[in-house]
PDB file of N, CA and C in Angstrom:
ATOM      1  N   MET A   1      37.448  12.142  27.799  1.00 44.00           N
ATOM      2  CA  MET A   1      38.076  11.998  26.868  1.00 44.00           C
ATOM      3  C   MET A   1      38.177  12.751  25.719  1.00 44.00           C
ATOM      4  N   SER A   2      37.372  13.017  24.890  1.00 44.00           N
ATOM      5  CA  SER A   2      37.153  13.728  23.925  1.00 44.00           C
ATOM      6  C   SER A   2      36.230  14.277  23.849  1.00 44.00           C
ATOM      7  N   ASP A   3      36.421  15.698  23.744  1.00 54.00           N
ATOM      8  CA  ASP A   3      35.296  16.389  23.957  1.00 54.00           C
ATOM      9  C   ASP A   3      33.951  16.419  22.200  1.00 54.00           C
ATOM     10  N   SER A   4      34.758  15.570  21.655  1.00 76.00           N
ATOM     11  CA  SER A   4      33.645  15.338  20.129  1.00 76.00           C
ATOM     12  C   SER A   4      32.850  14.655  21.145  1.00 76.00           C
ATOM     13  N   LEU A   5      32.625  14.132  21.751  1.00 83.00           N
ATOM     14  CA  LEU A   5      32.083  12.560  22.001  1.00 83.00           C
ATOM     15  C   LEU A   5      30.882  13.148  23.165  1.00 83.00           C
ATOM     16  N   PRO A   6      29.149  12.321  23.352  1.00 85.00           N
ATOM     17  CA  PRO A   6      28.349  12.676  23.829  1.00 85.00           C
ATOM     18  C   PRO A   6      28.412  12.435  24.892  1.00 85.00           C
ATOM     19  N   PRO A   7      27.763  13.126  26.162  1.00 86.00           N
ATOM     20  CA  PRO A   7      28.180  12.853  28.222  1.00 86.00           C
ATOM     21  C   PRO A   7      27.742  10.935  27.493  1.00 86.00           C
ATOM     22  N   CYS A   8      27.000   9.913  28.709  1.00 86.00           N
ATOM     23  CA  CYS A   8      26.037   9.293  28.706  1.00 86.00           C
ATOM     24  C   CYS A   8      24.996   9.609  28.628  1.00 86.00           C
ATOM     25  N   PRO A   9      24.155   8.595  28.061  1.00 85.00           N
ATOM     26  CA  PRO A   9      22.316   9.170  28.101  1.00 85.00           C
ATOM     27  C   PRO A   9      22.117   8.401  29.244  1.00 85.00           C
ATOM     28  N   ALA A  10      22.888   7.159  29.989  1.00 85.00           N
ATOM     29  CA  ALA A  10      21.977   6.971  31.115  1.00 85.00           C
ATOM     30  C   ALA A  10      22.731   7.717  32.889  1.00 85.00           C
ATOM     31  N   CYS A  11      23.739   8.301  32.601  1.00 88.00           N
ATOM     32  CA  CYS A  11      24.213   8.607  33.860  1.00 88.00           C
ATOM     33  C   CYS A  11      25.031   9.957  33.844  1.00 88.00           C
ATOM     34  N   SER A  12      24.910  10.167  32.715  1.00 85.00           N
ATOM     35  CA  SER A  12      25.476  11.622  31.930  1.00 85.00           C
ATOM     36  C   SER A  12      26.816  11.417  32.538  1.00 85.00           C
ATOM     37  N   SER A  13      27.446  10.931  32.483  1.00 87.00           N
ATOM     38  CA  SER A  13      29.136  10.998  32.577  1.00 87.00           C
ATOM     39  C   SER A  13      29.998  11.550  31.146  1.00 87.00           C
ATOM     40  N   GLU A  14      30.262  12.137  31.751  1.00 88.00           N
ATOM     41  CA  GLU A  14      31.405  13.254  30.444  1.00 88.00           C
ATOM     42  C   GLU A  14      32.301  11.889  29.807  1.00 88.00           C
ATOM     43  N   TYR A  15      33.024  11.189  30.479  1.00 89.00           N
ATOM     44  CA  TYR A  15      33.897  10.424  30.407  1.00 89.00           C
ATOM     45  C   TYR A  15      33.754   9.504  29.523  1.00 89.00           C
ATOM     46  N   THR A  16      32.711   8.995  28.524  1.00 90.00           N
ATOM     47  CA  THR A  16      32.483   7.918  27.223  1.00 90.00           C
ATOM     48  C   THR A  16      33.905   8.351  26.474  1.00 90.00           C
ATOM     49  N   TYR A  17      33.994   7.416  25.940  1.00 90.00           N
ATOM     50  CA  TYR A  17      35.335   6.792  25.093  1.00 90.00           C
ATOM     51  C   TYR A  17      34.379   5.725  23.697  1.00 90.00           C
ATOM     52  N   GLU A  18      35.115   5.294  22.943  1.00 89.00           N
ATOM     53  CA  GLU A  18      34.966   4.224  21.513  1.00 89.00           C
ATOM     54  C   GLU A  18      35.167   3.260  21.827  1.00 89.00           C
ATOM     55  N   LEU A  19      34.496   2.117  21.677  1.00 87.00           N
ATOM     56  CA  LEU A  19      34.875   0.530  21.457  1.00 87.00           C
ATOM     57  C   LEU A  19      34.667   0.115  20.441  1.00 87.00           C
ATOM     58  N   GLY A  20      34.932   0.131  19.382  1.00 83.00           N
ATOM     59  CA  GLY A  20      34.572  -0.152  18.406  1.00 83.00           C
ATOM     60  C   GLY A  20      33.760   0.346  17.459  1.00 83.00           C
ATOM     61  N   ALA A  21      32.543   0.172  17.625  1.00 81.00           N
ATOM     62  CA  ALA A  21      31.051   1.284  16.226  1.00 81.00           C
ATOM     63  C   ALA A  21      30.532   1.780  17.853  1.00 81.00           C
ATOM     64  N   LEU A  22      31.371   0.887  19.182  1.00 86.00           N
ATOM     65  CA  LEU A  22      29.936   1.554  20.637  1.00 86.00           C
ATOM     66  C   LEU A  22      30.421   2.461  21.347  1.00 86.00           C
ATOM     67  N   LEU A  23      29.900   3.217  21.850  1.00 89.00           N
ATOM     68  CA  LEU A  23      30.275   4.732  22.695  1.00 89.00           C
ATOM     69  C   LEU A  23      30.481   3.310  24.471  1.00 89.00           C
ATOM     70  N   VAL A  24      30.958   3.666  25.214  1.00 91.00           N
ATOM     71  CA  VAL A  24      31.052   2.872  26.390  1.00 91.00           C
ATOM     72  C   VAL A  24      31.244   4.074  27.339  1.00 91.00           C
ATOM     73  N   CYS A  25      29.922   3.922  28.808  1.00 91.00           N
ATOM     74  CA  CYS A  25      30.558   5.264  29.718  1.00 91.00           C
ATOM     75  C   CYS A  25      31.538   3.992  30.997  1.00 91.00           C
ATOM     76  N   PRO A  26      32.511   4.581  31.517  1.00 91.00           N
ATOM     77  CA  PRO A  26      33.377   3.818  32.215  1.00 91.00           C
ATOM     78  C   PRO A  26      32.656   3.443  33.703  1.00 91.00           C
ATOM     79  N   GLU A  27      31.393   4.581  34.286  1.00 91.00           N
ATOM     80  CA  GLU A  27      31.408   5.070  34.733  1.00 91.00           C
ATOM     81  C   GLU A  27      30.053   3.857  35.900  1.00 91.00           C
ATOM     82  N   CYS A  28      29.216   3.461  34.600  1.00 91.00           N
ATOM     83  CA  CYS A  28      28.160   2.796  34.854  1.00 91.00           C
ATOM     84  C   CYS A  28      28.305   1.589  33.540  1.00 91.00           C
ATOM     85  N   ALA A  29      28.692   1.380  32.675  1.00 89.00           N
ATOM     86  CA  ALA A  29      29.473   0.166  31.480  1.00 89.00           C
ATOM     87  C   ALA A  29      28.428   0.626  30.704  1.00 89.00           C
ATOM     88  N   ASN A  30      27.088   1.564  30.503  1.00 88.00           N
ATOM     89  CA  ASN A  30      26.392   1.306  29.840  1.00 88.00           C
ATOM     90  C   ASN A  30      26.905   1.309  28.287  1.00 88.00           C
ATOM     91  N   GLU A  31      26.376   0.821  27.274  1.00 88.00           N
ATOM     92  CA  GLU A  31      27.141   0.770  25.709  1.00 88.00           C
ATOM     93  C   GLU A  31      25.908   1.168  25.043  1.00 88.00           C
ATOM     94  N   TRP A  32      26.188   2.244  23.768  1.00 84.00           N
ATOM     95  CA  TRP A  32      24.902   2.247  23.258  1.00 84.00           C
ATOM     96  C   TRP A  32      25.674   2.596  21.697  1.00 84.00           C
ATOM     97  N   THR A  33      25.108   2.731  20.719  1.00 83.00           N
ATOM     98  CA  THR A  33      25.347   2.735  18.951  1.00 83.00           C
ATOM     99  C   THR A  33      25.508   4.617  18.833  1.00 83.00           C
ATOM    100  N   PRO A  34      26.443   5.552  18.504  1.00 77.00           N
ATOM    101  CA  PRO A  34      26.395   6.708  18.445  1.00 77.00           C
ATOM    102  C   PRO A  34      24.730   7.045  17.207  1.00 77.00           C
ATOM    103  N   VAL A  35      24.152   7.746  17.520  1.00 69.00           N
ATOM    104  CA  VAL A  35      23.470   7.818  16.192  1.00 69.00           C
ATOM    105  C   VAL A  35      23.382   9.375  15.493  1.00 69.00           C
ATOM    106  N   ALA A  36      23.753   9.607  14.520  1.00 55.00           N
ATOM    107  CA  ALA A  36      24.011  10.660  14.054  1.00 55.00           C
ATOM    108  C   ALA A  36      22.302  11.211  13.425  1.00 55.00           C
ATOM    109  N   GLU A  37      21.707  12.457  14.127  1.00 46.00           N
ATOM    110  CA  GLU A  37      21.508  13.162  14.168  1.00 46.00           C
ATOM    111  C   GLU A  37      20.932  14.373  13.120  1.00 46.00           C
ATOM    112  N   GLU A  38      19.879  13.820  12.108  1.00 44.00           N
ATOM    113  CA  GLU A  38      19.802  14.285  10.619  1.00 44.00           C
ATOM    114  C   GLU A  38      18.921  15.906  11.059  1.00 44.00           C
ATOM    115  N   ALA A  39      19.051  16.636  10.496  1.00 44.00           N
ATOM    116  CA  ALA A  39      18.288  18.027  10.413  1.00 44.00           C
ATOM    117  C   ALA A  39      16.720  18.407  11.540  1.00 44.00           C
ATOM    118  N   GLY A  40      16.781  17.168  12.142  1.00 46.00           N
ATOM    119  CA  GLY A  40      15.620  17.710  13.136  1.00 46.00           C
ATOM    120  C   GLY A  40      14.223  16.910  12.617  1.00 46.00           C
ATOM    121  N   GLU A  41      15.047  16.094  11.874  1.00 57.00           N
ATOM    122  CA  GLU A  41      13.745  14.486  11.381  1.00 57.00           C
ATOM    123  C   GLU A  41      14.000  13.110  11.804  1.00 57.00           C
ATOM    124  N   ASP A  42      13.134  12.830  12.663  1.00 73.00           N
ATOM    125  CA  ASP A  42      13.050  11.772  13.611  1.00 73.00           C
ATOM    126  C   ASP A  42      12.907  10.130  12.371  1.00 73.00           C
ATOM    127  N   VAL A  43      14.097   9.798  12.412  1.00 85.00           N
ATOM    128  CA  VAL A  43      15.021   8.464  11.579  1.00 85.00           C
ATOM    129  C   VAL A  43      13.794   7.187  12.180  1.00 85.00           C
ATOM    130  N   ILE A  44      13.514   6.389  10.882  1.00 89.00           N
ATOM    131  CA  ILE A  44      12.275   5.512  11.019  1.00 89.00           C
ATOM    132  C   ILE A  44      13.677   4.456  10.676  1.00 89.00           C
ATOM    133  N   ARG A  45      13.822   3.313  12.006  1.00 90.00           N
ATOM    134  CA  ARG A  45      14.261   2.302  11.911  1.00 90.00           C
ATOM    135  C   ARG A  45      13.862   1.050  11.468  1.00 90.00           C
ATOM    136  N   ASP A  46      13.841  -0.098  10.940  1.00 91.00           N
ATOM    137  CA  ASP A  46      13.723  -1.720  10.773  1.00 91.00           C
ATOM    138  C   ASP A  46      13.590  -2.397  12.310  1.00 91.00           C
ATOM    139  N   ALA A  47      13.641  -3.594  12.305  1.00 90.00           N
ATOM    140  CA  ALA A  47      13.690  -4.059  13.338  1.00 90.00           C
ATOM    141  C   ALA A  47      15.473  -4.450  13.135  1.00 90.00           C
ATOM    142  N   VAL A  48      15.771  -4.416  12.567  1.00 89.00           N
ATOM    143  CA  VAL A  48      17.679  -4.759  12.272  1.00 89.00           C
ATOM    144  C   VAL A  48      18.611  -3.609  12.143  1.00 89.00           C
ATOM    145  N   GLY A  49      17.974  -2.194  12.476  1.00 86.00           N
ATOM    146  CA  GLY A  49      18.417  -1.399  12.414  1.00 86.00           C
ATOM    147  C   GLY A  49      18.823  -0.445  11.125  1.00 86.00           C
ATOM    148  N   ASN A  50      17.921  -1.027   9.912  1.00 90.00           N
ATOM    149  CA  ASN A  50      18.352  -0.384   8.880  1.00 90.00           C
ATOM    150  C   ASN A  50      17.065   0.702   8.467  1.00 90.00           C
ATOM    151  N   VAL A  51      17.978   2.050   8.305  1.00 91.00           N
ATOM    152  CA  VAL A  51      16.583   3.362   7.678  1.00 91.00           C
ATOM    153  C   VAL A  51      16.423   3.548   6.531  1.00 91.00           C
ATOM    154  N   LEU A  52      14.368   2.976   7.143  1.00 93.00           N
ATOM    155  CA  LEU A  52      13.794   3.295   6.196  1.00 93.00           C
ATOM    156  C   LEU A  52      13.462   4.238   5.113  1.00 93.00           C
ATOM    157  N   ALA A  53      12.769   4.263   3.991  1.00 93.00           N
ATOM    158  CA  ALA A  53      12.066   5.349   3.594  1.00 93.00           C
ATOM    159  C   ALA A  53      10.692   4.873   2.226  1.00 93.00           C
ATOM    160  N   ASP A  54      10.212   6.291   2.441  1.00 93.00           N
ATOM    161  CA  ASP A  54       9.523   6.025   1.567  1.00 93.00           C
ATOM    162  C   ASP A  54       9.484   4.658   0.072  1.00 93.00           C
ATOM    163  N   GLY A  55       8.409   4.180  -0.644  1.00 94.00           N
ATOM    164  CA  GLY A  55       9.044   3.723  -1.138  1.00 94.00           C
ATOM    165  C   GLY A  55       9.378   1.872  -1.374  1.00 94.00           C
ATOM    166  N   ASP A  56       9.731   1.659   0.241  1.00 95.00           N
ATOM    167  CA  ASP A  56      11.192   0.807   0.264  1.00 95.00           C
ATOM    168  C   ASP A  56      10.226  -0.465   0.288  1.00 95.00           C
ATOM    169  N   THR A  57      10.893  -1.459  -0.163  1.00 95.00           N
ATOM    170  CA  THR A  57      10.030  -2.971   0.169  1.00 95.00           C
ATOM    171  C   THR A  57      10.642  -3.596   1.439  1.00 95.00           C
ATOM    172  N   VAL A  58       9.697  -4.030   2.487  1.00 96.00           N
ATOM    173  CA  VAL A  58      10.057  -4.697   3.548  1.00 96.00           C
ATOM    174  C   VAL A  58       9.601  -6.227   3.523  1.00 96.00           C
ATOM    175  N   THR A  59      10.259  -6.959   4.445  1.00 96.00           N
ATOM    176  CA  THR A  59       9.658  -7.639   5.068  1.00 96.00           C
ATOM    177  C   THR A  59       9.068  -8.421   5.954  1.00 96.00           C
ATOM    178  N   VAL A  60       8.160  -8.721   6.835  1.00 95.00           N
ATOM    179  CA  VAL A  60       8.165  -9.076   7.560  1.00 95.00           C
ATOM    180  C   VAL A  60       8.285  -9.960   8.552  1.00 95.00           C
ATOM    181  N   VAL A  61       8.991  -9.855   9.964  1.00 95.00           N
ATOM    182  CA  VAL A  61       9.842 -10.104  10.071  1.00 95.00           C
ATOM    183  C   VAL A  61       9.328 -11.763  11.303  1.00 95.00           C
ATOM    184  N   LYS A  62       8.176 -11.549  11.946  1.00 94.00           N
ATOM    185  CA  LYS A  62       7.286 -12.145  12.797  1.00 94.00           C
ATOM    186  C   LYS A  62       6.062 -12.632  12.028  1.00 94.00           C
ATOM    187  N   THR A  63       4.936 -13.367  12.206  1.00 94.00           N
ATOM    188  CA  THR A  63       3.605 -14.118  12.085  1.00 94.00           C
ATOM    189  C   THR A  63       2.740 -12.579  13.079  1.00 94.00           C
ATOM    190  N   LEU A  64       2.267 -11.806  12.010  1.00 93.00           N
ATOM    191  CA  LEU A  64       1.236 -11.279  12.753  1.00 93.00           C
ATOM    192  C   LEU A  64      -0.493 -11.639  12.963  1.00 93.00           C
ATOM    193  N   LYS A  65      -0.896 -11.272  13.907  1.00 93.00           N
ATOM    194  CA  LYS A  65      -2.256 -11.834  13.556  1.00 93.00           C
ATOM    195  C   LYS A  65      -3.334 -10.574  13.320  1.00 93.00           C
ATOM    196  N   VAL A  66      -4.217 -10.433  12.478  1.00 91.00           N
ATOM    197  CA  VAL A  66      -5.008  -9.360  12.213  1.00 91.00           C
ATOM    198  C   VAL A  66      -6.331  -9.452  12.046  1.00 91.00           C
ATOM    199  N   LYS A  67      -6.955  -9.000  13.046  1.00 89.00           N
ATOM    200  CA  LYS A  67      -8.522  -8.359  12.982  1.00 89.00           C
ATOM    201  C   LYS A  67      -9.306  -9.090  12.118  1.00 89.00           C
ATOM    202  N   GLY A  68      -9.896 -10.062  11.854  1.00 85.00           N
ATOM    203  CA  GLY A  68     -11.051 -10.722  10.835  1.00 85.00           C
ATOM    204  C   GLY A  68     -10.332 -11.103   9.788  1.00 85.00           C
ATOM    205  N   SER A  69      -9.098 -11.786   9.935  1.00 84.00           N
ATOM    206  CA  SER A  69      -8.536 -12.501   9.355  1.00 84.00           C
ATOM    207  C   SER A  69      -8.277 -13.780   9.707  1.00 84.00           C
ATOM    208  N   PRO A  70      -8.233 -14.995   8.960  1.00 86.00           N
ATOM    209  CA  PRO A  70      -8.484 -16.089   9.619  1.00 86.00           C
ATOM    210  C   PRO A  70      -6.536 -16.518  10.087  1.00 86.00           C
ATOM    211  N   THR A  71      -5.681 -15.901   9.207  1.00 86.00           N
ATOM    212  CA  THR A  71      -4.400 -16.110   8.908  1.00 86.00           C
ATOM    213  C   THR A  71      -3.536 -15.332   9.232  1.00 86.00           C
ATOM    214  N   GLY A  72      -4.078 -14.192   9.549  1.00 91.00           N
ATOM    215  CA  GLY A  72      -3.221 -12.886   9.835  1.00 91.00           C
ATOM    216  C   GLY A  72      -2.138 -12.694   8.585  1.00 91.00           C
ATOM    217  N   ILE A  73      -0.674 -12.295   8.761  1.00 94.00           N
ATOM    218  CA  ILE A  73       0.294 -11.981   7.623  1.00 94.00           C
ATOM    219  C   ILE A  73       1.235 -12.414   8.643  1.00 94.00           C
ATOM    220  N   LYS A  74       1.481 -14.504   7.150  1.00 94.00           N
ATOM    221  CA  LYS A  74       2.602 -14.867   7.834  1.00 94.00           C
ATOM    222  C   LYS A  74       4.399 -14.001   7.396  1.00 94.00           C
ATOM    223  N   ALA A  75       5.138 -14.189   8.545  1.00 94.00           N
ATOM    224  CA  ALA A  75       6.384 -13.912   8.823  1.00 94.00           C
ATOM    225  C   ALA A  75       7.026 -14.732   7.281  1.00 94.00           C
ATOM    226  N   GLY A  76       7.346 -13.634   6.654  1.00 95.00           N
ATOM    227  CA  GLY A  76       7.978 -13.190   5.307  1.00 95.00           C
ATOM    228  C   GLY A  76       7.191 -13.110   4.050  1.00 95.00           C
ATOM    229  N   THR A  77       6.395 -12.042   4.353  1.00 94.00           N
ATOM    230  CA  THR A  77       5.697 -11.930   3.632  1.00 94.00           C
ATOM    231  C   THR A  77       6.559 -10.283   2.924  1.00 94.00           C
ATOM    232  N   LYS A  78       6.884 -10.272   1.717  1.00 95.00           N
ATOM    233  CA  LYS A  78       6.905  -9.291   0.995  1.00 95.00           C
ATOM    234  C   LYS A  78       5.926  -7.557   1.077  1.00 95.00           C
ATOM    235  N   VAL A  79       6.469  -6.611   1.772  1.00 95.00           N
ATOM    236  CA  VAL A  79       5.469  -5.626   1.902  1.00 95.00           C
ATOM    237  C   VAL A  79       6.121  -4.413   0.489  1.00 95.00           C
ATOM    238  N   ARG A  80       5.258  -3.955  -0.448  1.00 95.00           N
ATOM    239  CA  ARG A  80       6.336  -3.414  -1.701  1.00 95.00           C
ATOM    240  C   ARG A  80       5.517  -1.803  -1.576  1.00 95.00           C
ATOM    241  N   ASN A  81       6.483  -0.835  -1.616  1.00 95.00           N
ATOM    242  CA  ASN A  81       6.157   1.052  -1.643  1.00 95.00           C
ATOM    243  C   ASN A  81       5.282   1.066  -0.505  1.00 95.00           C
ATOM    244  N   ILE A  82       6.238   0.863   0.891  1.00 95.00           N
ATOM    245  CA  ILE A  82       5.793   1.386   2.344  1.00 95.00           C
ATOM    246  C   ILE A  82       6.094   2.752   2.045  1.00 95.00           C
ATOM    247  N   ARG A  83       5.064   3.892   2.553  1.00 94.00           N
ATOM    248  CA  ARG A  83       4.977   4.855   3.186  1.00 94.00           C
ATOM    249  C   ARG A  83       5.094   5.584   4.944  1.00 94.00           C
ATOM    250  N   LEU A  84       6.296   6.022   5.155  1.00 93.00           N
ATOM    251  CA  LEU A  84       6.678   5.718   6.130  1.00 93.00           C
ATOM    252  C   LEU A  84       5.266   7.266   6.742  1.00 93.00           C
ATOM    253  N   VAL A  85       4.476   7.139   8.231  1.00 91.00           N
ATOM    254  CA  VAL A  85       4.089   8.500   8.584  1.00 91.00           C
ATOM    255  C   VAL A  85       3.683   8.206  10.419  1.00 91.00           C
ATOM    256  N   GLN A  86       2.770   9.254  10.978  1.00 85.00           N
ATOM    257  CA  GLN A  86       3.016   9.177  12.203  1.00 85.00           C
ATOM    258  C   GLN A  86       1.415   8.703  12.151  1.00 85.00           C
ATOM    259  N   GLY A  87       1.521   7.613  12.635  1.00 73.00           N
ATOM    260  CA  GLY A  87       0.410   7.228  12.885  1.00 73.00           C
ATOM    261  C   GLY A  87      -0.306   6.689  14.365  1.00 73.00           C
ATOM    262  N   VAL A  88      -0.960   5.702  14.561  1.00 78.00           N
ATOM    263  CA  VAL A  88      -2.165   5.214  15.905  1.00 78.00           C
ATOM    264  C   VAL A  88      -0.933   4.433  16.376  1.00 78.00           C
ATOM    265  N   GLY A  89      -0.180   5.085  18.026  1.00 82.00           N
ATOM    266  CA  GLY A  89       0.492   4.860  18.573  1.00 82.00           C
ATOM    267  C   GLY A  89       1.641   4.798  18.111  1.00 82.00           C
ATOM    268  N   ASP A  90       2.384   3.881  17.909  1.00 86.00           N
ATOM    269  CA  ASP A  90       3.652   3.296  17.148  1.00 86.00           C
ATOM    270  C   ASP A  90       3.876   2.652  15.873  1.00 86.00           C
ATOM    271  N   HIS A  91       2.722   2.397  15.316  1.00 91.00           N
ATOM    272  CA  HIS A  91       2.123   2.451  14.026  1.00 91.00           C
ATOM    273  C   HIS A  91       2.874   3.475  12.993  1.00 91.00           C
ATOM    274  N   ASP A  92       4.154   3.251  12.450  1.00 92.00           N
ATOM    275  CA  ASP A  92       4.675   4.472  11.671  1.00 92.00           C
ATOM    276  C   ASP A  92       5.436   3.758  10.153  1.00 92.00           C
ATOM    277  N   ILE A  93       4.624   2.510   9.939  1.00 94.00           N
ATOM    278  CA  ILE A  93       4.310   2.238   8.445  1.00 94.00           C
ATOM    279  C   ILE A  93       3.141   2.130   7.530  1.00 94.00           C
ATOM    280  N   ASP A  94       2.401   2.903   6.467  1.00 94.00           N
ATOM    281  CA  ASP A  94       1.550   2.526   5.691  1.00 94.00           C
ATOM    282  C   ASP A  94       1.345   2.316   5.050  1.00 94.00           C
ATOM    283  N   CYS A  95       0.922   0.761   4.638  1.00 95.00           N
ATOM    284  CA  CYS A  95       1.144  -0.289   3.752  1.00 95.00           C
ATOM    285  C   CYS A  95      -0.515  -0.531   2.868  1.00 95.00           C
ATOM    286  N   LYS A  96       0.301  -1.608   1.685  1.00 94.00           N
ATOM    287  CA  LYS A  96      -1.044  -2.376   1.289  1.00 94.00           C
ATOM    288  C   LYS A  96      -0.595  -3.794   1.565  1.00 94.00           C
ATOM    289  N   VAL A  97      -1.019  -4.837   1.780  1.00 93.00           N
ATOM    290  CA  VAL A  97      -0.311  -5.892   2.079  1.00 93.00           C
ATOM    291  C   VAL A  97      -1.573  -6.899   0.591  1.00 93.00           C
ATOM    292  N   ASP A  98      -0.838  -7.903   0.245  1.00 90.00           N
ATOM    293  CA  ASP A  98      -1.415  -8.690  -0.787  1.00 90.00           C
ATOM    294  C   ASP A  98      -2.104  -9.247  -0.157  1.00 90.00           C
ATOM    295  N   GLY A  99      -3.571  -9.937  -0.088  1.00 87.00           N
ATOM    296  CA  GLY A  99      -4.889 -10.549   0.221  1.00 87.00           C
ATOM    297  C   GLY A  99      -5.194 -10.040   1.671  1.00 87.00           C
ATOM    298  N   ILE A 100      -4.887  -9.298   2.751  1.00 89.00           N
ATOM    299  CA  ILE A 100      -5.154  -8.346   3.599  1.00 89.00           C
ATOM    300  C   ILE A 100      -5.936  -6.584   3.098  1.00 89.00           C
ATOM    301  N   GLY A 101      -5.088  -5.867   2.432  1.00 91.00           N
ATOM    302  CA  GLY A 101      -5.411  -4.606   2.600  1.00 91.00           C
ATOM    303  C   GLY A 101      -4.433  -3.771   3.120  1.00 91.00           C
ATOM    304  N   PRO A 102      -5.537  -2.579   2.955  1.00 93.00           N
ATOM    305  CA  PRO A 102      -4.584  -1.777   3.848  1.00 93.00           C
ATOM    306  C   PRO A 102      -4.447  -1.609   5.086  1.00 93.00           C
ATOM    307  N   MET A 103      -2.976  -1.314   5.490  1.00 92.00           N
ATOM    308  CA  MET A 103      -3.271  -0.917   7.224  1.00 92.00           C
ATOM    309  C   MET A 103      -2.288  -0.376   7.188  1.00 92.00           C
ATOM    310  N   GLN A 104      -1.536  -0.871   8.708  1.00 92.00           N
ATOM    311  CA  GLN A 104      -0.599   0.731   9.390  1.00 92.00           C
ATOM    312  C   GLN A 104       0.242  -0.954   9.906  1.00 92.00           C
ATOM    313  N   LEU A 105       2.427  -0.980  10.028  1.00 93.00           N
ATOM    314  CA  LEU A 105       2.611  -1.335  11.087  1.00 93.00           C
ATOM    315  C   LEU A 105       3.477  -0.813  11.648  1.00 93.00           C
ATOM    316  N   LYS A 106       3.991  -0.825  12.282  1.00 93.00           N
ATOM    317  CA  LYS A 106       5.046  -1.165  13.377  1.00 93.00           C
ATOM    318  C   LYS A 106       6.619  -2.028  12.676  1.00 93.00           C
ATOM    319  N   SER A 107       7.252  -0.402  12.627  1.00 92.00           N
ATOM    320  CA  SER A 107       8.514  -0.599  11.763  1.00 92.00           C
ATOM    321  C   SER A 107       9.889  -1.986  12.466  1.00 92.00           C
ATOM    322  N   SER A 108       8.922  -2.016  14.020  1.00 92.00           N
ATOM    323  CA  SER A 108       9.885  -2.920  14.644  1.00 92.00           C
ATOM    324  C   SER A 108       9.306  -4.499  13.924  1.00 92.00           C
ATOM    325  N   VAL A 109       8.615  -4.598  13.452  1.00 95.00           N
ATOM    326  CA  VAL A 109       8.536  -6.013  12.643  1.00 95.00           C
ATOM    327  C   VAL A 109       8.807  -6.137  11.094  1.00 95.00           C
ATOM    328  N   VAL A 110       9.498  -5.155  10.957  1.00 95.00           N
ATOM    329  CA  VAL A 110       9.531  -5.362   9.304  1.00 95.00           C
ATOM    330  C   VAL A 110      11.190  -5.237   9.527  1.00 95.00           C
ATOM    331  N   LYS A 111      11.705  -6.361   8.172  1.00 95.00           N
ATOM    332  CA  LYS A 111      12.915  -5.710   8.091  1.00 95.00           C
ATOM    333  C   LYS A 111      13.018  -5.058   6.370  1.00 95.00           C
ATOM    334  N   LYS A 112      13.954  -4.456   6.199  1.00 94.00           N
ATOM    335  CA  LYS A 112      14.305  -4.154   4.312  1.00 94.00           C
ATOM    336  C   LYS A 112      14.683  -4.901   3.790  1.00 94.00           C
ATOM    337  N   VAL A 113      14.484  -4.846   2.506  1.00 91.00           N
ATOM    338  CA  VAL A 113      14.845  -5.950   1.938  1.00 91.00           C
ATOM    339  C   VAL A 113      15.563  -5.603   1.040  1.00 91.00           C
TER     340      VAL A 113
END
């Protein structure tokens, strides 16, 4: 419909349209949020979609098991001064957790404060 809208990522249909904050494909009923591409850099987002940056403070959203620790990291634990890295697998946050020590976390288990 509009030349400025991207094609559907699921079926490559060119007939996408906007519905509020979403883009919708009428052919396969796929709905997605448009992501603004930044100068070739990968954007790391938290569990609710907020963009993370170095030095942010985050909260752990679910209890995590940690090898060698009887308690692990409980939900609601604040982690200050994070660094974004390309870690092992999909662990993309390098941080120091109080009571546990330095470790890497996944951005999908934290929420920006």
